[in-house]
XYZ file of N, CA and C in Angstrom:
762
model
N 0.928 -1.183 -0.017
C 0.101 0.038 0.052
C 0.777 1.122 -0.120
N 1.778 1.277 0.659
C 2.834 2.381 0.847
C 3.562 2.654 -0.750
N 3.774 1.715 -1.432
C 4.278 1.790 -2.559
C 3.190 2.508 -3.573
N 2.006 2.142 -3.363
C 0.875 2.666 -4.361
C 0.698 4.251 -3.897
N 0.915 4.479 -2.596
C 0.842 5.922 -2.197
C 2.101 6.694 -2.697
N 3.300 6.054 -2.876
C 4.422 6.661 -3.554
C 4.148 7.117 -4.909
N 3.699 6.023 -5.735
C 3.378 6.483 -7.011
C 2.321 7.376 -7.151
N 1.209 7.484 -6.596
C 0.149 8.176 -6.478
C 0.796 9.819 -6.127
N 1.730 9.837 -5.229
C 2.240 11.183 -4.775
C 3.171 11.513 -6.050
N 3.941 10.731 -6.564
C 4.743 11.174 -7.786
C 3.823 11.683 -9.029
N 2.595 10.909 -9.142
C 1.709 11.314 -10.305
C 1.323 12.830 -9.798
N 0.744 12.828 -8.513
C 0.093 14.222 -8.115
C 1.034 15.217 -8.271
N 2.457 14.892 -8.101
C 3.538 16.065 -8.149
C 3.708 16.512 -9.595
N 3.480 15.453 -10.608
C 3.658 15.738 -12.059
C 2.460 16.732 -12.430
N 1.208 16.572 -11.866
C 0.219 17.494 -12.159
C 0.270 18.758 -11.536
N 0.572 18.761 -10.467
C 1.001 19.755 -9.822
C 1.927 20.828 -10.366
N 3.124 20.200 -11.075
C 4.063 21.006 -11.773
C 3.559 21.484 -12.803
N 2.540 20.868 -13.662
C 1.909 21.136 -14.714
C 1.011 22.266 -14.501
N 0.169 22.173 -13.645
C -0.998 23.232 -13.207
C -0.594 24.231 -12.063
N 0.374 24.080 -11.438
C 0.731 24.895 -10.234
C -0.519 25.233 -9.267
N -1.273 24.091 -9.064
C -2.615 24.167 -8.469
C -2.649 22.934 -7.781
N -2.744 22.941 -6.490
C -2.808 21.444 -5.770
C -4.131 20.942 -5.934
N -5.192 21.742 -5.761
C -6.649 21.160 -5.876
C -6.842 20.760 -7.265
N -6.393 21.460 -8.370
C -6.327 20.959 -9.738
C -5.615 19.733 -10.049
N -4.671 19.513 -9.354
C -3.611 18.479 -9.498
C -4.553 17.172 -8.978
N -5.243 17.206 -8.117
C -6.256 16.136 -7.420
C -7.132 15.656 -8.488
N -7.712 16.868 -9.130
C -8.785 16.629 -9.943
C -8.441 15.792 -11.109
N -7.190 16.271 -11.801
C -6.478 15.546 -12.938
C -6.277 14.267 -12.622
N -5.686 13.936 -11.507
C -5.314 12.758 -10.955
C -6.325 11.586 -11.021
N -7.762 12.259 -10.540
C -8.954 11.672 -10.240
C -9.284 11.016 -11.861
N -9.458 12.082 -12.646
C -9.771 11.740 -14.080
C -9.039 10.848 -14.644
N -7.748 10.835 -14.568
C -6.669 9.975 -15.103
C -6.962 8.476 -14.668
N -7.110 8.293 -13.108
C -7.256 7.133 -12.784
C -8.607 6.385 -12.949
N -9.706 7.446 -13.303
C -10.988 6.806 -13.643
C -10.953 6.210 -15.362
N -10.138 6.878 -16.074
C -9.863 6.388 -17.337
C -9.106 5.146 -17.425
N -8.265 5.052 -16.551
C -7.271 3.830 -16.472
C -8.377 2.652 -16.184
N -9.234 3.044 -15.185
C -10.227 1.734 -14.832
C -11.340 1.806 -15.619
N -11.479 2.538 -16.742
C -12.434 2.541 -17.467
C -12.810 1.057 -18.264
N -11.758 0.161 -18.602
C -12.048 -1.190 -19.284
C -12.978 -1.986 -18.138
N -12.527 -1.672 -16.539
C -13.289 -2.398 -15.732
C -14.704 -1.968 -15.623
N -14.887 -0.619 -15.846
C -16.229 0.162 -15.881
C -17.293 -0.773 -16.942
N -16.317 -0.964 -18.008
C -17.305 -1.589 -19.136
C -17.429 -3.042 -18.718
N -16.541 -3.540 -18.280
C -16.741 -5.093 -17.691
C -17.890 -5.077 -16.684
N -17.775 -4.154 -15.819
C -19.007 -4.154 -14.793
C -20.365 -3.960 -15.382
N -20.551 -3.009 -16.244
C -21.706 -2.822 -17.040
C -22.182 -3.817 -17.824
N -21.309 -4.562 -18.608
C -21.655 -5.680 -19.326
C -22.238 -6.712 -18.510
N -21.363 -7.060 -17.343
C -22.026 -8.184 -16.409
C -23.288 -7.724 -15.918
N -23.627 -6.465 -15.483
C -24.965 -6.140 -14.946
C -25.934 -6.355 -15.882
N -25.628 -5.933 -17.207
C -26.563 -6.153 -18.612
C -26.936 -7.711 -18.364
N -25.695 -8.491 -18.596
C -25.918 -9.926 -18.607
C -26.727 -10.535 -17.628
N -26.523 -9.979 -16.231
C -27.257 -10.720 -15.019
C -28.767 -10.057 -15.256
N -29.084 -8.988 -15.655
C -30.210 -8.626 -15.783
C -31.177 -9.326 -16.734
N -30.286 -9.975 -17.872
C -31.050 -10.710 -19.011
C -31.236 -11.898 -18.428
N -30.366 -12.752 -17.717
C -30.571 -13.949 -17.274
C -31.375 -14.026 -15.714
N -31.673 -12.981 -15.305
C -32.436 -12.986 -13.917
C -33.336 -13.857 -13.839
N -34.366 -13.864 -14.794
C -35.738 -14.707 -14.804
C -35.211 -16.185 -14.515
N -34.182 -16.608 -15.356
C -33.698 -18.047 -15.179
C -33.114 -18.310 -13.955
N -32.337 -17.261 -13.403
C -31.695 -17.360 -12.105
C -32.815 -17.697 -10.980
N -33.811 -16.903 -11.055
C -34.929 -16.870 -10.070
C -35.723 -18.270 -10.185
N -35.681 -18.813 -11.555
C -36.516 -20.230 -11.677
C -35.794 -21.099 -11.033
N -34.254 -21.168 -11.203
C -33.442 -22.218 -10.574
C -33.453 -22.060 -9.013
N -33.273 -20.793 -8.695
C -33.349 -20.730 -7.186
C -34.792 -21.401 -6.468
N -35.735 -21.168 -7.310
C -37.151 -21.708 -6.756
C -37.065 -23.056 -6.924
N -36.802 -23.696 -8.107
C -36.706 -24.932 -8.346
C -35.916 -25.940 -7.440
N -34.660 -25.568 -7.179
C -33.902 -26.238 -6.335
C -33.416 -25.618 -4.856
N -34.657 -25.055 -4.476
C -34.536 -24.483 -3.162
C -34.132 -25.249 -1.939
N -34.500 -26.491 -2.152
C -34.248 -27.519 -0.914
C -32.978 -28.210 -1.491
N -32.220 -28.088 -2.402
C -31.083 -28.826 -2.822
C -29.901 -27.727 -3.057
N -29.106 -27.198 -2.200
C -28.252 -25.950 -2.455
C -26.998 -26.580 -3.312
N -26.699 -27.880 -3.328
C -25.694 -28.339 -4.228
C -25.932 -28.192 -5.798
N -27.225 -28.703 -5.860
C -27.845 -28.788 -7.274
C -28.155 -27.174 -7.795
N -28.499 -26.380 -6.774
C -28.804 -25.094 -7.026
C -27.384 -24.381 -7.697
N -26.594 -24.586 -6.942
C -25.170 -24.106 -7.229
C -24.774 -24.479 -8.606
N -24.984 -25.872 -8.785
C -24.411 -26.419 -10.167
C -25.272 -25.953 -11.168
N -26.404 -25.852 -11.146
C -27.305 -25.230 -12.375
C -26.842 -23.677 -12.381
N -26.723 -22.999 -11.271
C -26.516 -21.592 -11.476
C -24.971 -21.503 -12.264
N -24.078 -22.300 -11.952
C -22.712 -22.236 -12.524
C -22.966 -22.310 -13.991
N -23.756 -23.603 -14.369
C -23.918 -23.821 -15.726
C -24.556 -22.726 -16.363
N -25.587 -22.157 -15.952
C -26.309 -20.907 -16.526
C -25.327 -19.808 -16.762
N -24.393 -19.490 -15.716
C -23.455 -18.474 -15.895
C -22.607 -18.846 -17.080
N -21.944 -19.929 -17.069
C -21.133 -20.235 -18.141
C -21.636 -20.262 -19.627
N -22.773 -20.843 -19.782
C -23.347 -20.866 -20.855
C -23.631 -19.415 -21.505
N -23.907 -18.497 -20.690
C -24.201 -17.209 -21.066
C -23.017 -16.252 -20.933
N -21.800 -16.756 -20.470
C -20.696 -15.876 -20.315
C -20.903 -14.807 -19.313
N -21.421 -15.144 -18.215
C -21.624 -14.155 -17.273
C -20.708 -14.587 -15.732
N -20.024 -13.463 -15.374
C -19.154 -13.705 -14.185
C -20.075 -12.872 -13.154
N -20.648 -13.353 -12.264
C -21.486 -12.508 -11.120
C -20.569 -11.623 -10.310
N -19.244 -12.078 -10.274
C -18.358 -11.275 -9.358
C -17.967 -10.017 -10.105
N -17.861 -10.018 -11.405
C -17.221 -8.961 -12.233
C -18.043 -7.625 -12.012
N -19.244 -7.540 -11.451
C -20.011 -6.223 -11.296
C -19.160 -5.643 -9.896
N -18.624 -6.510 -9.192
C -17.999 -5.769 -7.929
C -16.862 -5.613 -7.957
N -16.040 -5.837 -9.039
C -14.418 -5.780 -9.219
C -14.099 -4.365 -9.210
N -14.643 -3.516 -10.122
C -14.121 -1.989 -10.056
C -14.205 -1.299 -8.606
N -15.290 -1.709 -8.002
C -15.646 -1.207 -6.619
C -14.525 -1.677 -5.477
N -14.021 -3.009 -5.678
C -13.100 -3.422 -4.925
C -11.740 -3.177 -5.195
N -11.539 -2.609 -6.422
C -10.078 -2.121 -6.796
C -10.132 -0.850 -6.205
N -11.306 -0.120 -6.188
C -11.232 1.407 -5.793
C -10.871 1.521 -4.475
N -11.198 0.595 -3.526
C -11.022 0.800 -1.928
C -9.348 0.769 -1.731
N -8.534 0.180 -2.324
C -6.816 0.409 -2.017
C -6.678 1.586 -2.840
N -7.221 2.039 -3.864
C -6.982 3.180 -4.524
C -7.417 4.515 -3.324
N -8.528 4.338 -2.835
C -9.138 5.508 -1.788
C -8.241 5.530 -0.613
N -7.691 4.154 -0.013
C -6.984 4.248 0.867
C -5.611 4.824 0.848
N -5.048 4.406 -0.422
C -3.685 5.042 -0.840
C -3.732 6.559 -1.029
N -5.028 7.078 -1.664
C -4.909 8.464 -1.847
C -5.302 9.050 -0.410
N -5.771 8.672 0.367
C -6.056 9.158 1.870
C -4.770 9.344 2.309
N -3.768 8.355 2.131
C -2.484 8.758 2.862
C -1.757 9.609 2.100
N -1.973 9.940 0.779
C -1.184 10.845 0.081
C -1.618 12.367 0.413
N -3.033 12.518 0.594
C -3.653 13.636 0.984
C -3.146 13.982 2.528
N -3.305 12.897 3.370
C -2.876 13.068 4.698
C -1.558 13.429 4.920
N -0.557 12.895 4.028
C 0.853 13.368 4.352
C 1.382 13.564 3.217
N 1.009 14.766 2.510
C 1.666 15.370 1.300
C 3.144 15.623 1.445
N 3.563 15.994 2.419
C 5.076 16.170 2.604
C 5.800 14.966 2.271
N 5.421 13.858 2.655
C 5.829 12.630 2.700
C 6.058 12.020 1.278
N 4.684 12.191 0.856
C 4.489 11.443 -0.567
C 4.344 12.379 -1.897
N 4.348 13.735 -1.631
C 4.335 14.548 -2.715
C 5.241 15.576 -2.678
N 5.276 16.266 -2.002
C 6.432 17.499 -2.018
C 7.764 16.980 -1.395
N 7.790 16.080 -0.554
C 9.013 15.463 -0.048
C 9.736 16.255 1.050
N 9.449 17.660 0.983
C 10.179 18.185 2.161
C 9.175 19.444 2.374
N 9.314 19.925 3.785
C 8.122 20.807 4.493
C 8.328 22.288 3.782
N 9.576 22.777 3.401
C 9.654 24.021 2.772
C 8.848 24.181 1.594
N 8.918 23.014 0.581
C 8.311 23.237 -0.721
C 6.643 23.101 -0.246
N 6.372 22.299 0.523
C 4.887 22.066 0.704
C 4.230 23.506 1.329
N 4.994 24.250 2.113
C 4.524 25.412 2.826
C 4.208 26.432 1.794
N 5.038 26.412 0.607
C 4.847 27.276 -0.511
C 3.582 26.996 -1.383
N 2.900 25.964 -1.142
C 1.808 25.456 -1.986
C 0.612 26.133 -1.508
N -0.322 26.628 -2.504
C -1.818 27.198 -2.149
C -2.536 25.877 -1.950
N -3.174 25.594 -0.896
C -3.836 24.478 -0.509
C -5.291 24.755 -0.611
N -5.745 25.888 -1.183
C -7.108 26.391 -1.176
C -7.777 25.937 -2.278
N -9.063 25.923 -2.095
C -10.165 25.458 -3.283
C -11.108 26.183 -3.045
N -11.304 27.282 -3.988
C -12.610 28.378 -4.007
C -12.730 28.512 -2.590
N -13.994 27.999 -1.953
C -14.447 28.405 -0.407
C -13.469 27.713 0.539
N -12.842 26.727 0.044
C -12.048 26.104 1.084
C -10.726 26.664 1.309
N -10.324 26.926 2.653
C -9.003 27.429 2.880
C -7.913 26.522 2.675
N -8.158 25.176 3.040
C -7.213 24.138 3.025
C -7.658 22.833 2.759
N -7.156 22.234 1.843
C -7.691 20.738 1.579
C -7.287 19.853 2.569
N -6.306 20.376 3.687
C -5.886 19.334 4.733
C -6.944 19.148 5.479
N -7.986 20.025 5.661
C -9.041 19.875 6.752
C -10.273 19.647 5.977
N -11.384 19.123 7.009
C -12.722 18.973 6.353
C -13.471 19.960 5.952
N -14.097 19.883 5.121
C -15.002 21.049 4.617
C -16.286 21.001 5.364
N -16.395 21.859 6.348
C -17.549 21.736 7.333
C -17.989 23.281 7.441
N -19.213 23.506 8.202
C -19.715 24.625 8.748
C -20.428 24.481 9.989
N -19.741 25.287 11.015
C -20.096 25.305 12.284
C -21.454 26.030 12.557
N -22.472 25.385 13.191
C -23.717 25.696 13.315
C -23.862 25.496 15.021
N -23.980 26.544 15.925
C -24.044 26.395 16.953
C -23.062 25.409 17.797
N -21.574 25.551 17.159
C -20.764 24.736 17.806
C -20.740 23.358 17.368
N -21.717 23.073 16.284
C -21.510 21.540 15.613
C -21.138 21.684 14.215
N -20.017 20.865 13.885
C -19.437 20.891 12.582
C -20.451 20.175 11.859
N -21.024 20.681 10.762
C -21.872 19.865 9.591
C -21.290 20.058 8.406
N -21.855 18.938 7.574
C -20.882 18.813 6.223
C -21.228 20.178 5.243
N -20.291 20.786 4.648
C -20.633 21.943 3.943
C -20.570 21.644 2.434
N -20.327 22.433 1.524
C -20.490 22.282 0.167
C -19.952 20.895 -0.571
N -18.792 20.794 -0.261
C -18.122 19.501 -1.083
C -18.610 18.198 -0.503
N -19.038 18.147 0.849
C -19.360 16.818 1.312
C -21.091 16.632 0.717
N -21.585 17.754 0.666
C -23.107 17.683 0.159
C -22.918 17.293 -1.234
N -22.173 17.923 -2.248
C -21.953 17.512 -3.588
C -21.684 16.130 -3.679
N -20.645 15.601 -2.933
C -20.148 14.377 -2.853
C -21.324 13.433 -2.589
N -21.966 13.757 -1.710
C -23.316 12.682 -1.170
C -24.241 12.767 -2.542
N -24.529 13.890 -3.040
C -25.614 14.062 -4.082
C -24.987 13.376 -5.328
N -23.561 13.248 -5.721
C -23.167 12.587 -7.004
C -23.185 11.266 -6.669
N -22.921 10.690 -5.508
C -23.002 9.223 -5.090
C -24.282 8.789 -5.027
N -25.450 9.618 -4.739
C -26.769 8.908 -4.990
C -27.091 8.985 -6.231
N -26.843 9.988 -6.997
C -27.081 9.859 -8.648
C -26.409 8.632 -9.363
N -25.242 8.323 -8.828
C -24.368 7.083 -9.294
C -25.151 5.952 -9.021
N -25.682 5.866 -7.521
C -26.141 4.467 -7.063
C -27.466 4.356 -7.679
N -28.256 5.411 -8.039
C -29.539 5.183 -8.519
C -29.405 4.608 -10.198
N -28.495 5.551 -10.931
C -27.946 4.918 -12.245
C -27.830 3.336 -12.182
N -26.933 3.127 -11.246
C -26.650 1.509 -11.049
C -27.490 0.574 -10.712
N -28.452 1.151 -9.966
C -29.692 0.298 -9.500
C -30.500 0.075 -10.592
N -30.833 1.133 -11.401
C -31.792 1.097 -12.571
C -31.233 0.440 -13.680
N -29.706 0.233 -13.904
C -29.187 -0.765 -14.683
C -29.259 -2.136 -14.108
N -29.230 -2.452 -12.977
C -29.018 -3.672 -12.585
C -30.550 -4.428 -12.140
N -31.537 -3.436 -12.049
C -32.959 -3.815 -11.876
C -33.613 -4.836 -12.838
N -34.436 -5.700 -12.562
C -35.055 -6.407 -13.618
C -36.483 -6.862 -13.017
N -36.798 -7.827 -13.753
C -38.389 -8.081 -13.502
C -38.445 -9.067 -12.633
N -37.213 -9.331 -11.750
C -37.223 -10.416 -10.909
C -38.156 -10.016 -9.675
N -38.566 -11.095 -8.790
C -39.459 -10.621 -7.614
C -38.385 -10.894 -6.438
N -37.095 -10.631 -6.566
C -36.151 -10.882 -5.515
C -36.242 -9.722 -4.675
N -37.143 -9.787 -3.838
C -37.429 -8.432 -2.720
C -36.056 -8.366 -2.063
N -35.515 -9.264 -1.546
C -34.260 -9.163 -0.549
C -33.256 -8.466 -1.352
N -32.741 -8.701 -2.584
C -31.867 -8.113 -3.337
C -32.285 -6.627 -3.542
N -33.529 -6.490 -4.041
C -33.890 -4.972 -4.324
C -33.742 -4.273 -2.879
N -34.327 -4.773 -1.829
C -34.111 -4.055 -0.685
C -32.862 -3.591 -0.271
N -31.831 -4.652 -0.577
C -30.310 -4.363 -0.105
C -29.880 -3.109 -1.132
N -30.310 -3.196 -2.475
C -29.954 -2.121 -3.409
C -30.494 -0.783 -2.931
N -31.901 -0.773 -2.710
C -32.396 0.494 -2.168
C -31.708 0.968 -0.864
N -31.467 0.170 0.226
C -30.590 0.414 1.399
C -29.347 0.892 1.155
N -28.683 0.465 0.127
C -27.420 1.027 -0.027
C -27.137 2.265 -0.992
N -28.286 2.661 -1.937
C -28.521 3.785 -2.422
C -28.651 5.029 -1.376
N -29.338 4.740 -0.266
C -29.336 5.848 0.684
C -28.141 6.167 1.676
N -27.520 4.749 2.038
C -26.596 4.561 3.006
C -25.377 5.258 2.439
N -24.967 4.944 1.157
C -23.537 5.490 0.699
C -23.755 7.008 0.690
N -24.654 7.689 0.213
C -24.692 9.176 0.488
C -24.702 9.635 1.794
N -25.338 8.989 2.560
C -25.234 9.287 4.160
C -23.934 9.045 4.752
N -23.050 8.046 4.241
C -21.686 7.775 4.772
C -20.902 8.869 4.121
N -20.868 9.422 2.865
C -20.133 10.298 2.347
C -20.265 11.793 3.061
N -21.703 11.960 3.845
C -21.850 13.167 4.493
C -20.882 12.983 5.881
N -21.029 11.849 6.554
C -20.251 11.668 7.661
C -18.932 11.659 7.633
N -18.442 11.038 6.486
C -16.994 11.274 5.907
C -16.543 12.621 5.877
N -17.441 13.320 5.065
C -17.080 14.802 4.858
C -16.940 15.680 5.908
N -17.524 15.240 7.114
C -17.091 16.038 8.430
C -15.744 15.477 9.152
N -15.312 14.383 8.769
C -14.225 13.844 9.499
C -12.987 13.683 8.627
N -13.023 13.740 7.257
C -11.846 13.448 6.377
C -11.320 14.655 5.699
N -10.164 14.835 5.253
C -9.678 15.975 4.757
C -10.506 16.215 3.341
N -10.541 17.501 3.200
C -11.350 17.835 2.039
C -10.793 17.391 0.659
N -9.473 17.439 0.639
C -8.641 16.984 -0.303
C -9.297 15.499 -1.009
N -9.532 14.630 0.220
C -10.163 13.252 -0.147
C -11.316 13.358 -0.768
N -12.473 14.149 -0.172
C -13.610 14.280 -0.542
C -13.655 14.750 -1.981
N -12.677 15.760 -2.171
C -12.595 16.323 -3.686
C -12.365 15.099 -4.648
N -11.425 14.230 -4.194
C -11.064 13.175 -5.019
C -12.321 12.264 -5.358
N -13.030 11.917 -4.230
C -14.300 10.962 -4.337
C -15.460 11.730 -5.445
N -15.613 12.916 -5.053
C -16.840 13.659 -5.693
C -16.305 13.836 -7.115
N -15.193 14.116 -7.471
C -14.708 14.234 -9.027
C -14.811 12.750 -9.648
N -14.334 11.645 -8.888
C -14.327 10.378 -9.413
C -15.897 9.923 -9.582
N -16.790 10.250 -8.628
C -18.202 9.748 -8.861
C -18.826 10.560 -9.981
N -18.493 11.869 -10.276
C -19.129 12.633 -11.282
C -18.582 12.267 -12.526
N -17.268 11.664 -12.612
C -16.742 11.059 -13.811
C -17.378 9.971 -14.152
N -17.501 9.150 -13.200
C -18.270 7.859 -13.511
C -19.721 8.099 -13.776
N -20.288 8.892 -13.274
C -21.644 9.192 -13.870
C -21.713 9.412 -15.271
N -20.759 10.294 -15.696
C -20.727 10.703 -17.212
C -20.409 9.324 -17.929
N -19.456 8.624 -17.410
C -19.021 7.128 -18.136
C -20.274 6.400 -18.155
N -21.093 6.245 -17.186
C -22.186 5.403 -17.187
C -23.107 5.844 -18.324
N -23.413 7.070 -18.106
C -24.439 8.005 -19.126
C -23.894 7.628 -20.665
N -22.668 7.954 -20.984
C -22.212 7.873 -22.296
C -22.271 6.157 -22.806
N -21.612 5.418 -21.983
C -21.869 3.849 -22.315
C -23.155 3.604 -22.451
N -23.888 3.963 -21.726
C -25.568 3.549 -21.809
C -25.958 3.824 -22.904
N -25.782 5.194 -23.482
C -26.188 5.857 -24.621
C -25.489 5.005 -25.776
N -24.252 4.756 -25.913
C -23.732 3.889 -26.839
C -24.316 2.360 -26.971
N -24.500 1.665 -25.786
C -25.134 0.452 -25.851
C -26.580 0.462 -26.365
N -27.256 1.583 -26.143
C -28.761 1.800 -26.639
C -28.558 1.803 -28.110
N -27.552 2.813 -28.557
C -27.467 2.957 -29.959
C -27.132 1.560 -30.696
N -26.260 0.925 -30.093
C -25.835 -0.437 -30.562
C -26.852 -1.256 -30.725
N -27.845 -1.423 -29.782
C -28.972 -2.373 -29.490
C -29.960 -1.978 -30.666
N -30.148 -0.542 -30.614
C -31.076 -0.301 -31.834
C -30.732 -0.727 -33.133
N -29.582 -0.577 -33.422
C -28.837 -0.975 -34.636
C -29.247 -2.483 -34.713
N -28.637 -3.192 -33.816
C -28.737 -4.552 -33.835
C -30.529 -5.048 -34.022
N -31.350 -4.401 -33.447
C -32.856 -4.612 -33.550
C -33.185 -4.104 -34.994
N -32.716 -3.233 -35.496
C -33.096 -2.789 -36.791
C -32.608 -3.786 -37.850
N -31.295 -4.212 -37.611
C -30.893 -5.424 -38.725
C -31.740 -6.635 -38.316
N -31.973 -7.005 -37.270
C -32.882 -8.107 -37.084
C -34.192 -7.871 -37.790
N -34.918 -6.830 -37.620
C -36.194 -6.640 -38.315
C -36.146 -6.538 -39.847
N -34.993 -6.074 -40.172
C -34.805 -5.968 -41.716
C -34.816 -7.383 -42.199
N -34.033 -8.188 -41.613
C -33.627 -9.471 -42.069
C -34.852 -10.482 -42.007
N -35.969 -10.195 -40.899
C -37.149 -10.947 -40.891
C -38.010 -10.435 -41.857
N -38.046 -9.189 -42.090
C -39.074 -8.455 -43.229
C -38.477 -9.450 -44.668
N -37.186 -9.085 -44.909
C -36.696 -9.766 -46.105
C -37.093 -11.187 -46.143
N -36.891 -11.964 -45.158
C -37.191 -13.411 -45.146
C -38.680 -13.542 -45.301
N -39.459 -12.594 -44.799
C -41.033 -12.792 -45.023
C -41.258 -12.612 -46.456
N -40.720 -11.562 -46.944
C -41.133 -11.232 -48.502
C -40.580 -12.429 -49.425
N -39.597 -12.922 -49.028
C -38.840 -13.879 -49.838
C -39.656 -15.193 -49.678
N -40.348 -15.469 -48.486
C -41.352 -16.673 -48.184
C -42.576 -16.381 -49.168
N -42.931 -15.281 -49.101
C -44.065 -14.927 -49.864
C -43.795 -15.063 -51.428
N -42.904 -14.619 -51.888
C -42.542 -14.802 -53.427
C -42.376 -16.077 -53.873
N -41.897 -16.895 -52.869
C -41.677 -18.553 -53.302
C -42.968 -19.015 -53.416
N -44.191 -18.601 -52.612
C -45.512 -19.222 -52.843
C -46.043 -18.871 -54.125
């Protein structure tokens, strides 16, 4: 983990040297890491689409072999294999993001150690970001002596909610799996609330990283969804044309 933090620190320093702005270097770093993870995002969304397609069959197997877990597992594995589906693929990008987030936390928490290498250079850096005086401290507003999340944590929570809604919409199906649906809904509200709590306790630089990354992910999911819709429309159009041509040919042969 320490080595990952060192690499991130070097990359942040590179972006800082290019922009001469600490906050902008964090934003640029976030965008780059999101594009690096883009193939995994594609894999995640394809897996979610595939799972959505075969969900009725999954429900049928679960119901049919409810009293035989071993047979149920075998049938599900066979179904996944036949359809080229990896149920774990949808969780992979999220699992990869956690060590990145931890490493990024260490970089933001100790920029002298990982980014600027000496205190003198770090003290010369402008660590502000619009209304935030320093990205080292949480972005909070004190009301009657109580620290509450301010603009950046609220934006982070909002972006997280939108992203979770998009993911839930994509993974939803005609399935009557109430347990899974309930868990999805719970996470849709829990994750934004967690971002508000973290926003009060974590450095604003880390929340800036999360908010930027989530916004980029929203745009990625939207664009990928538009692309998939366009490709599916073309495939449906080709299929309709083939069916129409086959029907005409059949009539002519009569």
